[in-house]
Tab-separated table of C-alpha atoms (C1' of nucleotides) in Angstrom:
chain	number	residue	atom	x	y	z
A	1439	MET	CA	93.536	-29.926	16.647
A	1440	LYS	CA	95.299	-33.033	15.408
A	1441	THR	CA	98.626	-32.520	13.670
A	1442	LYS	CA	97.234	-33.911	10.440
A	1443	GLU	CA	94.499	-31.291	10.394
A	1444	LYS	CA	96.993	-28.566	11.242
A	1445	ILE	CA	99.130	-29.618	8.286
A	1446	LEU	CA	96.161	-29.588	5.933
A	1447	ASN	CA	95.044	-26.147	7.107
A	1448	ALA	CA	98.535	-24.723	6.792
A	1449	ALA	CA	98.991	-26.276	3.363
A	1450	LEU	CA	95.678	-24.896	2.148
A	1451	GLN	CA	96.544	-21.419	3.341
A	1452	LEU	CA	100.023	-21.425	1.823
A	1453	TYR	CA	98.942	-22.926	-1.484
A	1454	ASN	CA	96.183	-20.353	-1.753
A	1455	GLU	CA	98.444	-17.465	-0.846
A	1456	GLN	CA	101.605	-18.361	-2.695
A	1457	GLY	CA	100.647	-20.914	-5.334
A	1458	ILE	CA	101.628	-24.565	-5.542
A	1459	ARG	CA	104.700	-23.568	-7.509
A	1460	SER	CA	106.549	-21.997	-4.607
A	1461	VAL	CA	105.238	-23.858	-1.566
A	1462	THR	CA	107.193	-26.888	-0.387
A	1463	THR	CA	106.598	-29.395	2.366
A	1464	ARG	CA	109.295	-27.647	4.380
A	1465	HIS	CA	107.412	-24.336	4.160
A	1466	ILE	CA	104.206	-25.972	5.252
A	1467	ALA	CA	105.909	-27.670	8.193
A	1468	ALA	CA	107.773	-24.528	9.240
A	1469	SER	CA	104.609	-22.409	9.126
A	1470	ILE	CA	103.185	-24.433	12.017
A	1471	GLY	CA	106.481	-25.022	13.799
A	1472	LEU	CA	106.769	-28.613	12.700
A	1473	SER	CA	109.829	-30.479	11.524
A	1474	GLY	CA	109.986	-31.574	7.919
A	1475	GLY	CA	110.546	-35.135	8.981
A	1476	ASN	CA	107.403	-35.097	11.052
A	1477	LEU	CA	105.304	-33.753	8.216
A	1478	HIS	CA	106.410	-36.667	6.086
A	1479	TYR	CA	105.492	-39.027	8.860
A	1480	HIS	CA	101.885	-37.857	8.522
A	1481	PHE	CA	101.889	-37.454	4.745
A	1482	LYS	CA	104.454	-39.655	3.086
A	1483	HIS	CA	104.240	-37.820	-0.215
A	1484	THR	CA	103.394	-34.244	-1.121
A	1485	GLU	CA	100.601	-35.486	-3.343
A	1486	ASP	CA	98.931	-37.023	-0.309
A	1487	ILE	CA	98.391	-33.546	1.092
A	1488	ILE	CA	96.843	-32.304	-2.116
A	1489	ARG	CA	94.748	-35.417	-2.457
A	1490	ALA	CA	93.411	-34.929	1.074
A	1491	LEU	CA	92.532	-31.300	0.347
A	1492	PHE	CA	90.792	-32.262	-2.865
A	1493	ASN	CA	88.769	-34.859	-0.976
A	1494	GLU	CA	87.661	-32.159	1.440
A	1495	LEU	CA	86.468	-30.116	-1.525
A	1496	ALA	CA	84.721	-33.041	-3.175
A	1497	SER	CA	82.823	-33.962	-0.054
A	1498	ALA	CA	81.823	-30.339	0.498
A	1499	TYR	CA	80.408	-30.396	-3.025
A	1500	ASP	CA	78.458	-33.514	-2.224
A	1501	ASP	CA	76.887	-31.741	0.724
A	1502	LEU	CA	76.081	-28.760	-1.469
A	1503	MET	CA	74.306	-30.964	-3.959
A	1504	LEU	CA	72.369	-32.704	-1.221
A	1505	ASN	CA	71.118	-29.331	-0.014
A	1506	ALA	CA	70.311	-28.299	-3.558
A	1507	GLN	CA	68.050	-31.301	-4.024
A	1508	GLN	CA	65.946	-30.342	-1.047
A	1509	ALA	CA	65.740	-26.651	-1.882
A	1510	SER	CA	62.648	-25.064	-3.368
A	1511	ILE	CA	62.550	-24.377	-7.070
A	1512	ASN	CA	63.035	-20.674	-7.673
A	1513	LEU	CA	65.598	-18.078	-8.639
A	1514	ALA	CA	66.487	-17.192	-5.065
A	1515	THR	CA	67.658	-20.773	-4.649
A	1516	ILE	CA	70.055	-20.380	-7.539
A	1517	ASP	CA	71.417	-17.272	-5.931
A	1518	ALA	CA	71.884	-19.002	-2.602
A	1519	LEU	CA	73.550	-22.004	-4.184
A	1520	ALA	CA	75.846	-19.721	-6.156
A	1521	ALA	CA	76.929	-18.106	-2.894
A	1522	ILE	CA	77.815	-21.444	-1.328
A	1523	SER	CA	79.546	-22.599	-4.486
A	1524	PHE	CA	81.553	-19.383	-4.506
A	1525	GLN	CA	82.681	-19.953	-0.952
A	1526	LEU	CA	83.943	-23.386	-1.881
A	1527	VAL	CA	85.796	-22.212	-4.968
A	1528	ASN	CA	87.287	-19.475	-2.882
A	1529	LYS	CA	88.279	-21.672	0.017
A	1530	TYR	CA	90.053	-24.150	-2.241
A	1531	ARG	CA	91.132	-21.595	-4.802
A	1532	PHE	CA	94.562	-23.122	-5.430
A	1533	ILE	CA	92.887	-26.255	-6.756
A	1534	PHE	CA	90.828	-24.326	-9.265
A	1535	ILE	CA	93.781	-22.201	-10.281
A	1536	ASN	CA	95.948	-25.246	-10.940
A	1537	PHE	CA	93.239	-27.705	-11.797
A	1538	VAL	CA	94.697	-29.241	-14.947
A	1539	GLU	CA	98.221	-29.362	-13.589
A	1540	ILE	CA	97.032	-31.067	-10.409
A	1541	ALA	CA	94.714	-33.436	-12.242
A	1542	ASN	CA	97.496	-34.576	-14.548
A	1543	TRP	CA	99.848	-34.945	-11.623
A	1544	ILE	CA	97.397	-36.973	-9.508
A	1545	PRO	CA	95.219	-39.126	-11.776
A	1546	GLU	CA	92.839	-40.018	-8.943
A	1547	ILE	CA	91.782	-36.397	-8.795
A	1548	LYS	CA	91.080	-36.292	-12.495
A	1549	ALA	CA	88.869	-39.355	-12.230
A	1550	SER	CA	87.123	-38.042	-9.165
A	1551	TYR	CA	86.420	-34.680	-10.784
A	1552	GLY	CA	85.021	-36.433	-13.840
A	1553	GLN	CA	82.524	-38.270	-11.649
A	1554	LEU	CA	81.615	-35.096	-9.787
A	1555	ILE	CA	80.902	-33.311	-13.054
A	1556	GLN	CA	78.686	-36.112	-14.266
A	1557	LYS	CA	76.621	-36.091	-11.106
A	1558	ARG	CA	76.306	-32.326	-11.200
A	1559	GLU	CA	75.355	-32.378	-14.869
A	1560	GLN	CA	72.318	-34.546	-14.285
A	1561	GLN	CA	71.266	-32.450	-11.347
A	1562	PHE	CA	71.478	-29.246	-13.301
A	1563	VAL	CA	69.406	-30.534	-16.182
A	1564	SER	CA	66.753	-31.737	-13.729
A	1565	PHE	CA	66.814	-28.395	-12.009
A	1566	PHE	CA	66.326	-26.529	-15.288
A	1567	ASP	CA	63.445	-28.825	-16.131
A	1568	ALA	CA	61.908	-28.134	-12.760
A	1569	LEU	CA	62.297	-24.409	-13.350
A	1570	ALA	CA	60.533	-24.824	-16.677
A	1571	GLN	CA	57.679	-26.695	-15.013
A	1572	HIS	CA	57.296	-23.844	-12.562
A	1573	GLY	CA	56.987	-21.442	-15.469
A	1574	ILE	CA	60.229	-19.680	-14.641
A	1575	PHE	CA	62.371	-21.106	-17.361
A	1576	ARG	CA	61.611	-21.056	-21.077
A	1577	ASP	CA	60.194	-24.418	-22.131
A	1578	ASP	CA	61.316	-24.262	-25.761
A	1579	ILE	CA	64.961	-25.126	-25.103
A	1580	PRO	CA	66.278	-28.255	-26.844
A	1581	THR	CA	68.010	-30.761	-24.583
A	1582	SER	CA	71.330	-30.334	-26.356
A	1583	ASN	CA	71.188	-26.624	-25.608
A	1584	LYS	CA	70.350	-27.349	-22.018
A	1585	LEU	CA	73.410	-29.570	-21.748
A	1586	GLY	CA	75.454	-26.828	-23.372
A	1587	LEU	CA	74.173	-24.361	-20.825
A	1588	VAL	CA	75.221	-26.694	-18.046
A	1589	LYS	CA	78.678	-26.867	-19.555
A	1590	GLN	CA	78.855	-23.082	-19.609
A	1591	PHE	CA	77.810	-23.142	-15.981
A	1592	PHE	CA	80.653	-25.457	-15.066
A	1593	ILE	CA	83.301	-23.574	-16.982
A	1594	ILE	CA	82.266	-20.266	-15.510
A	1595	SER	CA	81.864	-21.466	-11.958
A	1596	ASP	CA	85.168	-23.329	-12.018
A	1597	PHE	CA	87.190	-20.651	-13.786
A	1598	TRP	CA	85.582	-17.367	-12.865
A	1599	LEU	CA	88.224	-17.220	-10.146
A	1600	SER	CA	91.129	-17.598	-12.558
A	1601	HIS	CA	89.679	-14.975	-14.837
A	1602	ASN	CA	89.150	-12.642	-11.905
A	1603	GLU	CA	92.746	-13.119	-10.828
A	1604	LEU	CA	93.910	-12.088	-14.297
A	1605	THR	CA	91.641	-9.071	-14.635
A	1606	ARG	CA	89.760	-7.085	-12.003
A	1607	GLN	CA	90.932	-9.007	-8.960
A	1608	TYR	CA	87.771	-8.388	-7.005
A	1609	ARG	CA	87.964	-9.392	-3.371
A	1610	GLY	CA	85.410	-10.310	-0.691
A	1611	GLU	CA	81.883	-9.030	-1.264
A	1612	ASP	CA	82.762	-7.523	-4.642
A	1613	ALA	CA	84.068	-10.867	-5.798
A	1614	LEU	CA	80.960	-12.707	-4.654
A	1615	ASN	CA	78.718	-10.185	-6.380
A	1616	ASP	CA	80.559	-10.368	-9.657
A	1617	TYR	CA	80.530	-14.148	-9.516
A	1618	LYS	CA	76.798	-14.227	-8.852
A	1619	LYS	CA	76.167	-11.652	-11.545
A	1620	THR	CA	78.107	-13.635	-14.120
A	1621	ILE	CA	76.300	-16.844	-13.218
A	1622	ASN	CA	72.905	-15.185	-13.199
A	1623	LEU	CA	73.510	-13.516	-16.518
A	1624	LEU	CA	74.080	-16.929	-17.995
A	1625	LEU	CA	70.523	-17.839	-17.056
A	1626	TRP	CA	68.994	-14.468	-17.786
A	1627	PRO	CA	68.092	-15.006	-21.450
A	1628	TYR	CA	66.458	-18.317	-20.606
A	1629	ILE	CA	64.160	-16.923	-17.979
A	1630	LYS	CA	60.551	-16.281	-18.847
A	1631	ARG	CA	59.535	-13.784	-16.223
A	1632	PHE	CA	60.760	-12.434	-12.931
A	1633	GLU	CA	59.007	-13.281	-9.712
B	588	MET	CA	116.302	-21.855	-38.036
B	589	LYS	CA	118.089	-19.753	-35.463
B	590	THR	CA	118.924	-21.387	-32.152
B	591	LYS	CA	116.688	-18.978	-30.307
B	592	GLU	CA	113.704	-20.040	-32.391
B	593	LYS	CA	114.575	-23.683	-31.954
B	594	ILE	CA	114.623	-23.204	-28.202
B	595	LEU	CA	111.249	-21.486	-28.220
B	596	ASN	CA	109.687	-24.185	-30.382
B	597	ALA	CA	111.079	-26.951	-28.224
B	598	ALA	CA	109.982	-25.196	-25.062
B	599	LEU	CA	106.464	-24.692	-26.411
B	600	GLN	CA	106.170	-28.326	-27.362
B	601	LEU	CA	107.468	-29.644	-24.054
B	602	TYR	CA	105.423	-27.262	-21.919
B	603	ASN	CA	102.311	-28.216	-23.853
B	604	GLU	CA	103.011	-31.923	-23.631
B	605	GLN	CA	104.317	-32.253	-20.111
B	606	GLY	CA	103.235	-29.131	-18.258
B	607	ILE	CA	105.385	-26.355	-16.852
B	608	ARG	CA	105.689	-28.254	-13.615
B	609	SER	CA	107.942	-30.964	-14.970
B	610	VAL	CA	109.819	-29.290	-17.811
B	611	THR	CA	113.196	-27.736	-16.983
B	612	THR	CA	115.647	-25.734	-19.050
B	613	ARG	CA	117.810	-28.840	-19.239
B	614	HIS	CA	114.968	-30.849	-20.765
B	615	ILE	CA	114.333	-28.162	-23.329
B	616	ALA	CA	118.006	-27.965	-24.248
B	617	ALA	CA	118.409	-31.735	-24.417
B	618	SER	CA	115.350	-32.138	-26.636
B	619	ILE	CA	117.141	-30.244	-29.387
B	620	GLY	CA	120.613	-31.546	-28.636
B	621	LEU	CA	121.785	-28.336	-27.040
B	622	SER	CA	123.867	-27.864	-23.927
B	623	GLY	CA	122.264	-26.335	-20.875
B	624	GLY	CA	124.892	-23.663	-20.779
B	625	ASN	CA	124.116	-22.639	-24.316
B	626	LEU	CA	120.425	-22.361	-23.646
B	627	HIS	CA	121.149	-19.940	-20.840
B	628	TYR	CA	123.344	-17.954	-23.151
B	629	HIS	CA	120.282	-17.278	-25.315
B	630	PHE	CA	117.769	-16.983	-22.476
B	631	LYS	CA	119.388	-15.921	-19.248
B	632	HIS	CA	116.388	-16.861	-17.157
B	633	THR	CA	113.666	-19.450	-17.576
B	634	GLU	CA	111.066	-16.707	-17.380
B	635	ASP	CA	112.569	-15.141	-20.481
B	636	ILE	CA	111.479	-18.175	-22.474
B	637	ILE	CA	107.952	-18.002	-21.165
B	638	ARG	CA	107.832	-14.265	-21.661
B	639	ALA	CA	108.901	-14.706	-25.288
B	640	LEU	CA	106.238	-17.358	-25.892
B	641	PHE	CA	103.596	-15.169	-24.325
B	642	ASN	CA	104.640	-12.316	-26.583
B	643	GLU	CA	104.171	-14.570	-29.579
B	644	LEU	CA	100.665	-15.310	-28.388
B	645	ALA	CA	99.858	-11.675	-27.686
B	646	SER	CA	100.973	-10.544	-31.119
B	647	ALA	CA	99.028	-13.357	-32.774
B	648	TYR	CA	95.973	-12.069	-30.923
B	649	ASP	CA	96.632	-8.591	-32.194
B	650	ASP	CA	96.629	-9.930	-35.733
B	651	LEU	CA	93.415	-11.794	-35.060
B	652	MET	CA	91.751	-8.621	-33.866
B	653	LEU	CA	92.974	-6.704	-36.856
B	654	ASN	CA	91.394	-9.280	-39.135
B	655	ALA	CA	88.212	-9.212	-37.093
B	656	GLN	CA	87.839	-5.474	-37.622
B	657	GLN	CA	87.896	-5.875	-41.363
B	658	ALA	CA	85.573	-8.871	-41.480
B	659	SER	CA	81.959	-8.586	-42.516
B	660	ILE	CA	79.285	-8.510	-39.854
B	661	ASN	CA	77.530	-11.851	-39.713
B	662	LEU	CA	77.395	-15.112	-37.840
B	663	ALA	CA	79.777	-16.902	-40.190
B	664	THR	CA	82.422	-14.376	-39.169
B	665	ILE	CA	81.998	-15.324	-35.538
B	666	ASP	CA	82.437	-18.937	-36.468
B	667	ALA	CA	85.592	-18.213	-38.453
B	668	LEU	CA	87.049	-16.073	-35.665
B	669	ALA	CA	86.257	-18.777	-33.150
B	670	ALA	CA	88.233	-21.230	-35.268
B	671	ILE	CA	91.297	-18.986	-35.331
B	672	SER	CA	90.972	-18.230	-31.662
B	673	PHE	CA	90.790	-21.953	-30.947
B	674	GLN	CA	93.967	-22.576	-32.897
B	675	LEU	CA	95.768	-19.989	-30.805
B	676	VAL	CA	94.524	-21.318	-27.494
B	677	ASN	CA	95.512	-24.755	-28.640
B	678	LYS	CA	98.948	-23.781	-29.882
B	679	TYR	CA	99.815	-22.028	-26.611
B	680	ARG	CA	97.772	-24.308	-24.424
B	681	PHE	CA	100.273	-24.426	-21.575
B	682	ILE	CA	99.806	-20.704	-21.056
B	683	PHE	CA	96.048	-21.018	-20.720
B	684	ILE	CA	96.352	-24.030	-18.492
B	685	ASN	CA	98.719	-22.251	-16.115
B	686	PHE	CA	97.568	-18.711	-16.714
B	687	VAL	CA	97.250	-17.502	-13.139
B	688	GLU	CA	100.407	-19.230	-11.990
B	689	ILE	CA	102.378	-17.748	-14.870
B	690	ALA	CA	100.837	-14.305	-14.502
B	691	ASN	CA	101.721	-14.174	-10.817
B	692	TRP	CA	105.208	-15.420	-11.548
B	693	ILE	CA	105.866	-12.901	-14.335
B	694	PRO	CA	104.052	-9.638	-13.576
B	695	GLU	CA	104.673	-8.271	-17.067
B	696	ILE	CA	102.422	-10.977	-18.455
B	697	LYS	CA	99.660	-10.119	-16.053
B	698	ALA	CA	99.787	-6.482	-17.109
B	699	SER	CA	99.961	-7.362	-20.767
B	700	TYR	CA	96.982	-9.700	-20.534
B	701	GLY	CA	95.000	-7.002	-18.735
B	702	GLN	CA	95.578	-4.650	-21.658
B	703	LEU	CA	94.699	-7.320	-24.179
B	704	ILE	CA	91.409	-8.019	-22.424
B	705	GLN	CA	90.505	-4.338	-22.394
B	706	LYS	CA	91.126	-3.970	-26.098
B	707	ARG	CA	89.162	-7.102	-26.867
B	708	GLU	CA	86.309	-6.005	-24.609
B	709	GLN	CA	85.698	-2.826	-26.563
B	710	GLN	CA	85.879	-4.686	-29.835
B	711	PHE	CA	83.340	-7.240	-28.765
B	712	VAL	CA	80.828	-4.694	-27.605
B	713	SER	CA	81.188	-2.846	-30.911
B	714	PHE	CA	80.755	-6.092	-32.768
B	715	PHE	CA	77.566	-6.949	-30.863
B	716	ASP	CA	76.261	-3.473	-31.605
B	717	ALA	CA	77.028	-3.954	-35.275
B	718	LEU	CA	75.236	-7.305	-35.202
B	719	ALA	CA	72.233	-5.579	-33.664
B	720	GLN	CA	72.257	-2.916	-36.382
B	721	HIS	CA	72.239	-5.651	-38.990
B	722	GLY	CA	69.176	-7.122	-37.365
B	723	ILE	CA	70.953	-10.275	-36.288
B	724	PHE	CA	71.305	-9.532	-32.613
B	725	ARG	CA	68.502	-8.611	-30.245
B	726	ASP	CA	68.471	-4.849	-29.725
B	727	ASP	CA	66.874	-4.868	-26.293
B	728	ILE	CA	70.017	-5.883	-24.399
B	729	PRO	CA	71.199	-3.453	-21.724
B	730	THR	CA	74.856	-2.430	-21.964
B	731	SER	CA	75.700	-3.999	-18.631
B	732	ASN	CA	74.388	-7.328	-19.915
B	733	LYS	CA	76.401	-6.901	-23.075
B	734	LEU	CA	79.540	-6.417	-20.999
B	735	GLY	CA	78.607	-9.443	-18.968
B	736	LEU	CA	78.236	-11.458	-22.129
B	737	VAL	CA	81.692	-10.375	-23.217
B	738	LYS	CA	83.056	-11.533	-19.893
B	739	GLN	CA	81.401	-14.914	-20.398
B	740	PHE	CA	83.008	-15.012	-23.807
B	741	PHE	CA	86.457	-14.427	-22.367
B	742	ILE	CA	86.112	-16.937	-19.585
B	743	ILE	CA	84.866	-19.621	-21.908
B	744	SER	CA	87.350	-18.996	-24.689
B	745	ASP	CA	90.273	-18.861	-22.272
B	746	PHE	CA	89.252	-21.813	-20.130
B	747	TRP	CA	87.295	-24.115	-22.397
B	748	LEU	CA	90.606	-25.904	-22.880
B	749	SER	CA	91.164	-26.464	-19.162
B	750	HIS	CA	87.643	-27.729	-18.753
B	751	ASN	CA	88.046	-30.025	-21.729
B	752	GLU	CA	91.239	-31.427	-20.245
B	753	LEU	CA	89.370	-32.245	-17.036
B	754	THR	CA	86.349	-33.819	-18.684
B	755	ARG	CA	85.849	-35.152	-22.210
B	756	GLN	CA	89.363	-34.526	-23.508
B	757	TYR	CA	88.264	-33.973	-27.057
B	758	ARG	CA	91.107	-33.778	-29.555
B	759	GLY	CA	91.516	-32.308	-33.035
B	760	GLU	CA	88.321	-31.725	-34.985
B	761	ASP	CA	86.111	-32.851	-32.115
B	762	ALA	CA	87.755	-30.322	-29.859
B	763	LEU	CA	87.298	-27.503	-32.346
B	764	ASN	CA	83.647	-28.386	-32.836
B	765	ASP	CA	82.886	-28.508	-29.153
B	766	TYR	CA	84.680	-25.219	-28.620
B	767	LYS	CA	82.726	-23.557	-31.413
B	768	LYS	CA	79.475	-25.059	-30.202
B	769	THR	CA	80.030	-23.778	-26.679
B	770	ILE	CA	80.899	-20.300	-27.927
B	771	ASN	CA	77.965	-20.211	-30.335
B	772	LEU	CA	75.536	-21.373	-27.700
B	773	LEU	CA	76.549	-18.392	-25.615
B	774	LEU	CA	75.256	-16.143	-28.379
B	775	TRP	CA	72.292	-18.276	-29.346
B	776	PRO	CA	69.690	-16.784	-27.007
B	777	TYR	CA	70.674	-13.273	-28.082
B	778	ILE	CA	70.173	-13.911	-31.753
B	779	LYS	CA	67.008	-12.675	-33.400
B	780	ARG	CA	66.849	-14.868	-36.455
B	781	PHE	CA	69.063	-17.138	-38.495
B	782	GLU	CA	70.281	-16.100	-41.887
C	70	DT	C1'	102.868	-48.408	36.102
C	71	DC	C1'	105.423	-49.625	32.382
C	72	DA	C1'	106.001	-51.637	28.001
C	73	DA	C1'	104.493	-50.901	23.373
C	74	DA	C1'	103.029	-47.781	19.972
C	75	DT	C1'	102.957	-43.282	18.176
C	76	DT	C1'	104.808	-38.959	17.322
C	77	DT	C1'	108.495	-35.883	16.930
C	78	DA	C1'	113.032	-33.311	15.653
C	79	DG	C1'	116.797	-33.090	13.161
C	80	DA	C1'	120.423	-34.886	10.511
C	81	DA	C1'	121.434	-37.057	6.231
C	82	DC	C1'	121.053	-38.159	1.252
C	83	DA	C1'	120.547	-38.326	-3.506
C	84	DT	C1'	118.694	-35.673	-7.080
C	85	DT	C1'	117.462	-31.745	-9.435
C	86	DT	C1'	117.385	-27.038	-10.706
C	87	DG	C1'	118.683	-22.535	-12.261
C	88	DT	C1'	122.564	-20.329	-13.247
C	89	DT	C1'	127.517	-19.173	-13.929
C	90	DC	C1'	132.133	-19.897	-15.573
C	91	DT	C1'	135.702	-21.170	-18.736
C	92	DA	C1'	137.703	-22.337	-22.618
C	93	DA	C1'	137.176	-23.961	-27.146
C	94	DA	C1'	134.858	-23.721	-31.639
C	95	DT	C1'	132.580	-21.126	-35.097
C	96	DT	C1'	130.990	-17.137	-37.488
C	97	DT	C1'	131.376	-12.427	-38.945
C	98	DA	C1'	133.592	-8.311	-40.855
C	99	DG	C1'	136.872	-5.415	-42.493
D	1129	DC	C1'	143.036	-13.689	-44.126
D	1130	DT	C1'	142.708	-12.630	-39.612
D	1131	DA	C1'	141.133	-10.425	-35.546
D	1132	DA	C1'	137.067	-9.646	-33.027
D	1133	DA	C1'	132.605	-11.103	-31.774
D	1134	DT	C1'	129.395	-14.706	-31.156
D	1135	DT	C1'	128.099	-19.156	-30.057
D	1136	DT	C1'	128.808	-23.468	-28.011
D	1137	DA	C1'	129.763	-27.558	-24.666
D	1138	DG	C1'	130.595	-29.029	-20.480
D	1139	DA	C1'	132.072	-28.618	-15.888
D	1140	DA	C1'	131.010	-26.469	-11.575
D	1141	DC	C1'	128.147	-24.567	-7.814
D	1142	DA	C1'	125.028	-23.278	-4.441
D	1143	DA	C1'	120.475	-23.796	-3.090
D	1144	DA	C1'	116.461	-26.376	-2.700
D	1145	DT	C1'	113.531	-30.420	-2.657
D	1146	DG	C1'	111.347	-34.734	-1.565
D	1147	DT	C1'	112.192	-38.286	1.156
D	1148	DT	C1'	114.439	-41.418	4.534
D	1149	DC	C1'	116.717	-42.624	8.768
D	1150	DT	C1'	117.642	-42.573	13.631
D	1151	DA	C1'	117.018	-41.834	18.058
D	1152	DA	C1'	114.617	-39.426	21.484
D	1153	DA	C1'	110.245	-37.844	23.497
D	1154	DT	C1'	105.507	-38.482	24.292
D	1155	DT	C1'	101.195	-40.850	24.519
D	1156	DT	C1'	98.422	-44.940	25.038
D	1157	DG	C1'	96.499	-48.903	27.064
D	1158	DA	C1'	96.385	-52.992	29.776
DNA sequence: TCAAATTTAGAACATTTGTTCTAAATTTAG
DNA sequence: CTAAATTTAGAACAAATGTTCTAAATTTGA
C-alpha cells in the first residue's frame, strides 16, 4: 500500500474513533510509524487529508447512485440502497458528525456537497414517481410534498448517525436495522400496498 | 450585566458566528474587553462555558415543554411550538452543529441530552394520542410507528439547521418557514382532516 | 550502474492555546 | 472607614500544533 493511502486510512480511523477535535497530523503519522515531516510531504496541509477523504465519500456516492438507476423499482431496492448508504455514512462517520464545521472550514467540500444533494434530489423524485407508476406509491402526492419528503430523507440519512450517537448508540447490526427502520418509516405512510 | 453573563453572551455569539473550532477563550475575553486571566477566574475551564450555555438551552427546553403541556390540542399549537423550538435551535446553533463532538467532549451534556430526549419522547407520544382523540390524527397508527415518528421529529428538529447550513442556507423568516414546513410535512400524512 | 528524483526522519520554528500566578484595583460588609 | 473578599489585568508557562527545513536514505530510469 502506498504511503498516501496508508495516511488516509489511518486518518479515517483516528478521526472516526477520536473525533477531528483531538486528532492531529502527528497522531496520524505516529499511528502508522511515520514521521510528521513525511506526512506533510504527502499532504502539505491538514485540510488536504480531509478533502481527500471527502472525495472518496463523494465518489462512493456516485457509484451508489449509478447502481440505484439500474435497480428494479420496488421496496426491496429501497432497503438494499439504504443498507449501502448506511455503510457509507458509517465508514465516513466523522464527516457526517462534523459536517457543518468541515464544510465551513473547507469551502470546496460545501460546494461539492451542494452539487451531490442536487443530483440526489432529482433522482429521488424520479424514483418516487416510478414507484407511483408501479402502483406502490400513492399517486396523490403534490410535487412540493414529494420534494419535502426528499429533504426529510436527506436529513435523516445524513444525521441519523449523530442522533444515534447522542441517544441509543446502537452498533453494528442493531444500528443498521434502526437506520433502515427509520428510513422505511418515512416512506410508510406514502405506500399504497405491500407486495 | 454581571461579567459572567457577559462572558456567556460573548461566547455564544462567537461560537455561533465562527464555530467552536476557531474560537478560543482569549477571543471571547477580547471581544468584551476582558483579560484572559479574568475570564479564567470566572470559568476555570473552557468546558465550563459550554456547559453553562448548554444548561441555558436545557432549561429553556424545559420551559417550552411546560408550555406545551398547557396548550390546547390542535395543529396551530404544533405550529406555535415549532416556532419556539426553532428560536431555541437558532439561538444555540453552535451546540446543534457540534452536538456529537461536544457531547463526547463533555459527558455530562451527553447524559443530560439523553434525559431530555426521554422526557420529550413521552410527551410527544401523549400529544399524538391526544390529537387522535380529537379526531385530528389517524387512529390506526401502531405504537412502534408513533415512536418512530417521534424519532424522526427529533432528528429533523435537531439537525434541520445543519442541513440548512449545508444546502440552501435560509436565514431569518425564510429559515423559520422552511423549518416549520419540514416539521409539518412529517405530520401531514398522519393527519385525518384539516380544521 | 549511477545520476536524478522521490521519499523519509527528525530537528527546528513561530504561533497558539489553556491555564496559572501575582499583584494591583475595586467592591463589600461590619 | 477600613479590613476582608472579590475581581481584574497582564505576565508567564508548558504543551501542542501546523508547517518548514535539511540532510540522509531509498527508489527510479536511462
